[in-house]
């Protein structure tokens, strides 16, 4: 059964609302549709030792790998900020590892989809696995 965009957004918002972000008060959710069509979700999880917190994208990527998939067809990222989410530098590199030129990165506020970008838009002239062959 293929899910609709509004069903993806519903799950994404739920993930964001479940984020554990008592220190920054900045909740983020991420939802990946991988190459098999499977859905993998994550949220940011902070802790009292601030730098040890984890990003939503990182959680969703871990869930994808645990689930046996390797390619991101689309990743939705949502924050409850009106301007919407944008991935941090580290997460741009994490997304890049499992993406290709077709991958869609969709940035959302809690109310709407803001824009959809490519990895090249987010991380131009990037370093990736092909440099290590
Ligand atoms: N955060 C994410 O989850 N993803 C990003 O790409 C940007 C930042 C989280 C980390 C931290 O818990 C909070 O947002 C504020 O930086």
PDB file of C-alpha atoms and ligand atoms in Angstrom:
ATOM      1  CA  UNK A   1       0.000   0.000   0.000  1.00  0.00           C
ATOM      2  CA  UNK A   2       1.478   3.343  -1.056  1.00  0.00           C
ATOM      3  CA  UNK A   3       1.103   6.169   1.434  1.00  0.00           C
ATOM      4  CA  UNK A   4       0.038   9.640   0.402  1.00  0.00           C
ATOM      5  CA  UNK A   5       2.032  12.811   1.064  1.00  0.00           C
ATOM      6  CA  UNK A   6      -0.456  13.848   3.743  1.00  0.00           C
ATOM      7  CA  UNK A   7       0.029  10.490   5.490  1.00  0.00           C
ATOM      8  CA  UNK A   8       3.805  11.048   5.374  1.00  0.00           C
ATOM      9  CA  UNK A   9       3.334  14.534   6.809  1.00  0.00           C
ATOM     10  CA  UNK A  10       1.092  13.158   9.562  1.00  0.00           C
ATOM     11  CA  UNK A  11       3.804  10.667  10.635  1.00  0.00           C
ATOM     12  CA  UNK A  12       6.494  13.340  10.312  1.00  0.00           C
ATOM     13  CA  UNK A  13       4.600  15.739  12.564  1.00  0.00           C
ATOM     14  CA  UNK A  14       4.043  12.988  15.112  1.00  0.00           C
ATOM     15  CA  UNK A  15       7.804  12.248  15.121  1.00  0.00           C
ATOM     16  CA  UNK A  16       8.579  15.951  15.569  1.00  0.00           C
ATOM     17  CA  UNK A  17       6.111  16.280  18.436  1.00  0.00           C
ATOM     18  CA  UNK A  18       7.755  13.287  20.153  1.00  0.00           C
ATOM     19  CA  UNK A  19      11.227  14.899  19.939  1.00  0.00           C
ATOM     20  CA  UNK A  20      13.065  15.175  23.251  1.00  0.00           C
ATOM     21  CA  UNK A  21      14.432  18.704  23.111  1.00  0.00           C
ATOM     22  CA  UNK A  22      14.071  20.226  26.600  1.00  0.00           C
ATOM     23  CA  UNK A  23      17.336  22.177  26.296  1.00  0.00           C
ATOM     24  CA  UNK A  24      16.960  23.851  22.912  1.00  0.00           C
ATOM     25  CA  UNK A  25      13.146  23.705  22.742  1.00  0.00           C
ATOM     26  CA  UNK A  26      13.713  23.158  19.020  1.00  0.00           C
ATOM     27  CA  UNK A  27      11.901  19.984  17.982  1.00  0.00           C
ATOM     28  CA  UNK A  28      12.729  18.325  14.676  1.00  0.00           C
ATOM     29  CA  UNK A  29      11.260  15.304  12.890  1.00  0.00           C
ATOM     30  CA  UNK A  30      12.618  13.466   9.860  1.00  0.00           C
ATOM     31  CA  UNK A  31      10.949  10.885   7.614  1.00  0.00           C
ATOM     32  CA  UNK A  32      12.794   8.917   4.940  1.00  0.00           C
ATOM     33  CA  UNK A  33      11.235   7.072   2.040  1.00  0.00           C
ATOM     34  CA  UNK A  34      13.923   4.597   1.018  1.00  0.00           C
ATOM     35  CA  UNK A  35      14.487   2.675  -2.206  1.00  0.00           C
ATOM     36  CA  UNK A  36      12.035  -0.078  -1.274  1.00  0.00           C
ATOM     37  CA  UNK A  37       9.306   2.444  -0.435  1.00  0.00           C
ATOM     38  CA  UNK A  38       9.722   1.749   3.283  1.00  0.00           C
ATOM     39  CA  UNK A  39       9.294   4.590   5.778  1.00  0.00           C
ATOM     40  CA  UNK A  40      11.893   5.379   8.456  1.00  0.00           C
ATOM     41  CA  UNK A  41      11.407   8.113  11.026  1.00  0.00           C
ATOM     42  CA  UNK A  42      13.515   9.938  13.573  1.00  0.00           C
ATOM     43  CA  UNK A  43      13.436  12.902  15.922  1.00  0.00           C
ATOM     44  CA  UNK A  44      16.098  14.848  17.774  1.00  0.00           C
ATOM     45  CA  UNK A  45      17.009  13.433  21.184  1.00  0.00           C
ATOM     46  CA  UNK A  46      18.934  15.760  23.482  1.00  0.00           C
ATOM     47  CA  UNK A  47      20.514  15.132  26.870  1.00  0.00           C
ATOM     48  CA  UNK A  48      22.016  17.146  29.708  1.00  0.00           C
ATOM     49  CA  UNK A  49      25.475  16.888  28.173  1.00  0.00           C
ATOM     50  CA  UNK A  50      24.453  19.187  25.317  1.00  0.00           C
ATOM     51  CA  UNK A  51      26.898  18.150  22.538  1.00  0.00           C
ATOM     52  CA  UNK A  52      25.872  14.496  22.914  1.00  0.00           C
ATOM     53  CA  UNK A  53      22.370  15.062  21.548  1.00  0.00           C
ATOM     54  CA  UNK A  54      21.382  13.508  18.226  1.00  0.00           C
ATOM     55  CA  UNK A  55      19.646  15.071  15.220  1.00  0.00           C
ATOM     56  CA  UNK A  56      16.351  13.868  13.736  1.00  0.00           C
ATOM     57  CA  UNK A  57      17.937  13.091  10.340  1.00  0.00           C
ATOM     58  CA  UNK A  58      20.591  10.998  12.031  1.00  0.00           C
ATOM     59  CA  UNK A  59      17.895   8.967  13.829  1.00  0.00           C
ATOM     60  CA  UNK A  60      15.928   8.393  10.622  1.00  0.00           C
ATOM     61  CA  UNK A  61      19.082   7.312   8.759  1.00  0.00           C
ATOM     62  CA  UNK A  62      19.934   4.860  11.555  1.00  0.00           C
ATOM     63  CA  UNK A  63      16.397   3.439  11.349  1.00  0.00           C
ATOM     64  CA  UNK A  64      16.776   3.037   7.565  1.00  0.00           C
ATOM     65  CA  UNK A  65      20.065   1.154   7.965  1.00  0.00           C
ATOM     66  CA  UNK A  66      18.639  -1.045  10.721  1.00  0.00           C
ATOM     67  CA  UNK A  67      15.735  -1.800   8.363  1.00  0.00           C
ATOM     68  CA  UNK A  68      18.142  -3.025   5.682  1.00  0.00           C
ATOM     69  CA  UNK A  69      17.793  -0.145   3.189  1.00  0.00           C
ATOM     70  CA  UNK A  70      20.610   2.045   1.885  1.00  0.00           C
ATOM     71  CA  UNK A  71      19.208   4.702  -0.462  1.00  0.00           C
ATOM     72  CA  UNK A  72      17.143   7.783   0.352  1.00  0.00           C
ATOM     73  CA  UNK A  73      14.494   8.472  -2.301  1.00  0.00           C
ATOM     74  CA  UNK A  74      13.057  11.356  -0.299  1.00  0.00           C
ATOM     75  CA  UNK A  75      13.632  12.793   3.138  1.00  0.00           C
ATOM     76  CA  UNK A  76      11.158  15.151   4.777  1.00  0.00           C
ATOM     77  CA  UNK A  77      12.487  17.322   7.611  1.00  0.00           C
ATOM     78  CA  UNK A  78      10.119  19.311   9.843  1.00  0.00           C
ATOM     79  CA  UNK A  79      10.664  21.778  12.656  1.00  0.00           C
ATOM     80  CA  UNK A  80       8.004  23.666  14.549  1.00  0.00           C
ATOM     81  CA  UNK A  81       9.624  26.931  13.516  1.00  0.00           C
ATOM     82  CA  UNK A  82       7.555  28.956  10.994  1.00  0.00           C
ATOM     83  CA  UNK A  83      10.556  29.219   8.668  1.00  0.00           C
ATOM     84  CA  UNK A  84      10.770  25.419   8.563  1.00  0.00           C
ATOM     85  CA  UNK A  85      13.673  23.081   9.047  1.00  0.00           C
ATOM     86  CA  UNK A  86      17.049  22.986   7.361  1.00  0.00           C
ATOM     87  CA  UNK A  87      19.597  20.245   8.036  1.00  0.00           C
ATOM     88  CA  UNK A  88      22.788  21.076   9.927  1.00  0.00           C
ATOM     89  CA  UNK A  89      26.157  20.641   8.217  1.00  0.00           C
ATOM     90  CA  UNK A  90      26.782  17.218   9.755  1.00  0.00           C
ATOM     91  CA  UNK A  91      23.370  15.941   8.653  1.00  0.00           C
ATOM     92  CA  UNK A  92      23.919  17.246   5.111  1.00  0.00           C
ATOM     93  CA  UNK A  93      26.931  14.960   4.931  1.00  0.00           C
ATOM     94  CA  UNK A  94      24.986  12.048   6.493  1.00  0.00           C
ATOM     95  CA  UNK A  95      22.160  12.491   3.984  1.00  0.00           C
ATOM     96  CA  UNK A  96      24.689  12.748   1.153  1.00  0.00           C
ATOM     97  CA  UNK A  97      26.169   9.341   2.010  1.00  0.00           C
ATOM     98  CA  UNK A  98      22.882   7.591   1.206  1.00  0.00           C
ATOM     99  CA  UNK A  99      21.604   9.844  -1.606  1.00  0.00           C
ATOM    100  CA  UNK A 100      21.981  10.294  -5.350  1.00  0.00           C
ATOM    101  CA  UNK A 101      21.151  13.061  -7.819  1.00  0.00           C
ATOM    102  CA  UNK A 102      17.461  12.000  -7.759  1.00  0.00           C
ATOM    103  CA  UNK A 103      17.079  12.273  -3.980  1.00  0.00           C
ATOM    104  CA  UNK A 104      14.522  14.834  -2.832  1.00  0.00           C
ATOM    105  CA  UNK A 105      15.045  16.760   0.412  1.00  0.00           C
ATOM    106  CA  UNK A 106      11.800  18.387   1.482  1.00  0.00           C
ATOM    107  CA  UNK A 107      11.895  21.067   4.165  1.00  0.00           C
ATOM    108  CA  UNK A 108       8.723  21.684   6.173  1.00  0.00           C
ATOM    109  CA  UNK A 109       7.343  23.851   8.922  1.00  0.00           C
ATOM    110  CA  UNK A 110       4.637  22.297  11.078  1.00  0.00           C
ATOM    111  CA  UNK A 111       2.071  23.936   8.793  1.00  0.00           C
ATOM    112  CA  UNK A 112       3.381  23.519   5.271  1.00  0.00           C
ATOM    113  CA  UNK A 113       5.989  22.195   2.884  1.00  0.00           C
ATOM    114  CA  UNK A 114       8.474  25.033   2.348  1.00  0.00           C
ATOM    115  CA  UNK A 115      10.687  23.700  -0.468  1.00  0.00           C
ATOM    116  CA  UNK A 116      12.241  20.614  -2.002  1.00  0.00           C
ATOM    117  CA  UNK A 117      15.981  20.582  -2.744  1.00  0.00           C
ATOM    118  CA  UNK A 118      18.655  18.206  -4.054  1.00  0.00           C
ATOM    119  CA  UNK A 119      21.807  17.105  -2.228  1.00  0.00           C
ATOM    120  CA  UNK A 120      23.791  19.260  -4.662  1.00  0.00           C
ATOM    121  CA  UNK A 121      21.725  22.276  -3.539  1.00  0.00           C
ATOM    122  CA  UNK A 122      22.495  21.573   0.126  1.00  0.00           C
ATOM    123  CA  UNK A 123      26.086  20.394  -0.210  1.00  0.00           C
ATOM    124  CA  UNK A 124      27.725  21.523  -3.453  1.00  0.00           C
ATOM    125  CA  UNK A 125      31.017  19.914  -4.591  1.00  0.00           C
ATOM    126  CA  UNK A 126      30.666  17.442  -1.748  1.00  0.00           C
ATOM    127  CA  UNK A 127      33.006  14.695  -0.649  1.00  0.00           C
ATOM    128  CA  UNK A 128      31.549  11.187  -0.748  1.00  0.00           C
ATOM    129  CA  UNK A 129      32.248   7.457  -0.907  1.00  0.00           C
ATOM    130  CA  UNK A 130      33.392   7.523  -4.551  1.00  0.00           C
ATOM    131  CA  UNK A 131      36.525   9.470  -3.500  1.00  0.00           C
ATOM    132  CA  UNK A 132      37.657   6.490  -1.444  1.00  0.00           C
ATOM    133  CA  UNK A 133      37.592   3.874  -4.232  1.00  0.00           C
TER     134      UNK A 133
HETATM  135  N1  LIG B   1      18.598  19.560  14.946  1.00  0.00           N
HETATM  136  C1  LIG B   1      18.183  18.481  14.216  1.00  0.00           C
HETATM  137  O1  LIG B   1      17.588  17.532  14.752  1.00  0.00           O
HETATM  138  N2  LIG B   1      18.436  18.485  12.884  1.00  0.00           N
HETATM  139  C2  LIG B   1      19.121  19.479  12.245  1.00  0.00           C
HETATM  140  O2  LIG B   1      19.554  19.297  11.124  1.00  0.00           O
HETATM  141  C3  LIG B   1      19.263  20.773  12.908  1.00  0.00           C
HETATM  142  C4  LIG B   1      19.335  20.683  14.393  1.00  0.00           C
HETATM  143  C5  LIG B   1      18.357  19.544  16.392  1.00  0.00           C
HETATM  144  C6  LIG B   1      19.609  19.340  17.213  1.00  0.00           C
HETATM  145  C7  LIG B   1      19.206  19.972  18.515  1.00  0.00           C
HETATM  146  O3  LIG B   1      18.515  18.993  19.293  1.00  0.00           O
HETATM  147  C8  LIG B   1      18.224  21.054  18.136  1.00  0.00           C
HETATM  148  O4  LIG B   1      17.816  20.772  16.799  1.00  0.00           O
HETATM  149  C9  LIG B   1      18.806  22.476  18.195  1.00  0.00           C
HETATM  150  O5  LIG B   1      20.018  22.534  17.528  1.00  0.00           O
END
